[in-house]
Each structure stands twice: as C-alpha cells, then as structure tokens.
Amino acid sequence: MSPGGFLAFEHAFALPAAVALHEQLGRARVATRITQLSTRVKQGLSRIPGVTVHTPADPELSAGIT
C-alpha cells in the first residue's frame, strides 16, 4: 500500500528494468558498487557524535544494509 492507501503498481514496471540493468552491468560490478556505498555510509555515520553503527566495518562481514 502507498501512503494514500492505494495499491502501488510502480514496482511492476520498475522491477524488469532494474533486473535488466543488473544483468547488463554484471553481478561483480553491482556487488563492488554496493560494497563501496555501504562502506562510505558506515564511515560517514560513525563520524556523527551519538551515532552507533552496529554493522561490521569489514566488507567481508557486511552487506548492503547498514
């Protein structure tokens, strides 16, 4: 459901395009970029006073969700 309570159908159009892009770029390139962005956000968040990052900093122990 969307915030207005209506069913959202955008995913039905976006998902095939996202999968096609992922296939075009290749799994390794996508994984590398996710690792770069995840590392960047963890480093940035850890510099903010009062913020505790529980996700491991080591990319081998981490994922794209922080």
mmCIF file of C-alpha atoms in Angstrom:
data_model
loop_
_atom_site.group_PDB
_atom_site.id
_atom_site.type_symbol
_atom_site.label_atom_id
_atom_site.label_comp_id
_atom_site.label_asym_id
_atom_site.label_seq_id
_atom_site.Cartn_x
_atom_site.Cartn_y
_atom_site.Cartn_z
ATOM 1 C CA MET A 1 0.000 0.000 0.000
ATOM 2 C CA SER A 2 1.138 3.525 -0.653
ATOM 3 C CA PRO A 3 0.877 6.350 1.904
ATOM 4 C CA GLY A 4 -2.529 7.273 0.461
ATOM 5 C CA GLY A 5 -3.838 3.757 0.976
ATOM 6 C CA PHE A 6 -3.841 2.904 -2.713
ATOM 7 C CA LEU A 7 -2.124 -0.127 -4.162
ATOM 8 C CA ALA A 8 1.159 0.859 -5.760
ATOM 9 C CA PHE A 9 1.907 -0.674 -9.148
ATOM 10 C CA GLU A 10 5.172 1.145 -9.878
ATOM 11 C CA HIS A 11 7.194 -1.932 -8.921
ATOM 12 C CA ALA A 12 5.546 -3.868 -11.753
ATOM 13 C CA PHE A 13 7.210 -1.510 -14.240
ATOM 14 C CA ALA A 14 10.450 -0.818 -12.383
ATOM 15 C CA LEU A 15 11.445 -4.371 -11.486
ATOM 16 C CA PRO A 16 12.043 -5.656 -15.041
ATOM 17 C CA ALA A 17 14.119 -2.560 -15.835
ATOM 18 C CA ALA A 18 16.145 -2.993 -12.643
ATOM 19 C CA VAL A 19 16.801 -6.662 -13.386
ATOM 20 C CA ALA A 20 17.828 -5.838 -16.959
ATOM 21 C CA LEU A 21 20.257 -3.171 -15.733
ATOM 22 C CA HIS A 22 21.690 -5.582 -13.154
ATOM 23 C CA GLU A 23 22.222 -8.198 -15.854
ATOM 24 C CA GLN A 24 23.803 -5.639 -18.184
ATOM 25 C CA LEU A 25 26.254 -4.392 -15.546
ATOM 26 C CA GLY A 26 27.104 -7.836 -14.237
ATOM 27 C CA ARG A 27 26.915 -9.259 -10.746
ATOM 28 C CA ALA A 28 30.521 -8.457 -9.787
ATOM 29 C CA ARG A 29 30.227 -4.792 -10.751
ATOM 30 C CA VAL A 30 26.956 -4.391 -8.856
ATOM 31 C CA ALA A 31 28.399 -6.116 -5.773
ATOM 32 C CA THR A 32 31.513 -3.917 -5.882
ATOM 33 C CA ARG A 33 29.405 -0.749 -6.027
ATOM 34 C CA ILE A 34 27.168 -1.895 -3.172
ATOM 35 C CA THR A 35 30.287 -2.562 -1.085
ATOM 36 C CA GLN A 36 31.673 0.899 -1.892
ATOM 37 C CA LEU A 37 28.440 2.655 -0.952
ATOM 38 C CA SER A 38 27.932 0.589 2.195
ATOM 39 C CA THR A 39 31.487 1.318 3.335
ATOM 40 C CA ARG A 40 31.022 5.026 2.661
ATOM 41 C CA VAL A 41 27.782 5.263 4.642
ATOM 42 C CA LYS A 42 29.249 3.336 7.597
ATOM 43 C CA GLN A 43 32.297 5.638 7.682
ATOM 44 C CA GLY A 44 30.129 8.734 7.475
ATOM 45 C CA LEU A 45 27.691 7.595 10.133
ATOM 46 C CA SER A 46 30.488 6.620 12.507
ATOM 47 C CA ARG A 47 31.761 10.226 12.437
ATOM 48 C CA ILE A 48 28.457 11.602 13.729
ATOM 49 C CA PRO A 49 28.506 12.093 17.509
ATOM 50 C CA GLY A 50 25.935 9.923 19.251
ATOM 51 C CA VAL A 51 25.511 7.518 16.329
ATOM 52 C CA THR A 52 26.465 3.905 16.880
ATOM 53 C CA VAL A 53 26.970 1.748 13.794
ATOM 54 C CA HIS A 54 26.416 -1.910 14.627
ATOM 55 C CA THR A 55 27.168 -3.203 11.137
ATOM 56 C CA PRO A 56 30.756 -4.527 10.926
ATOM 57 C CA ALA A 57 33.187 -2.236 9.081
ATOM 58 C CA ASP A 58 34.861 -5.178 7.349
ATOM 59 C CA PRO A 59 33.253 -5.603 3.900
ATOM 60 C CA GLU A 60 33.677 -9.384 4.214
ATOM 61 C CA LEU A 61 31.375 -9.351 7.245
ATOM 62 C CA SER A 62 28.943 -6.753 5.972
ATOM 63 C CA ALA A 63 26.206 -6.405 3.365
ATOM 64 C CA GLY A 64 24.380 -3.637 1.558
ATOM 65 C CA ILE A 65 22.096 -2.997 4.512
ATOM 66 C CA THR A 66 23.504 -0.877 7.338
#
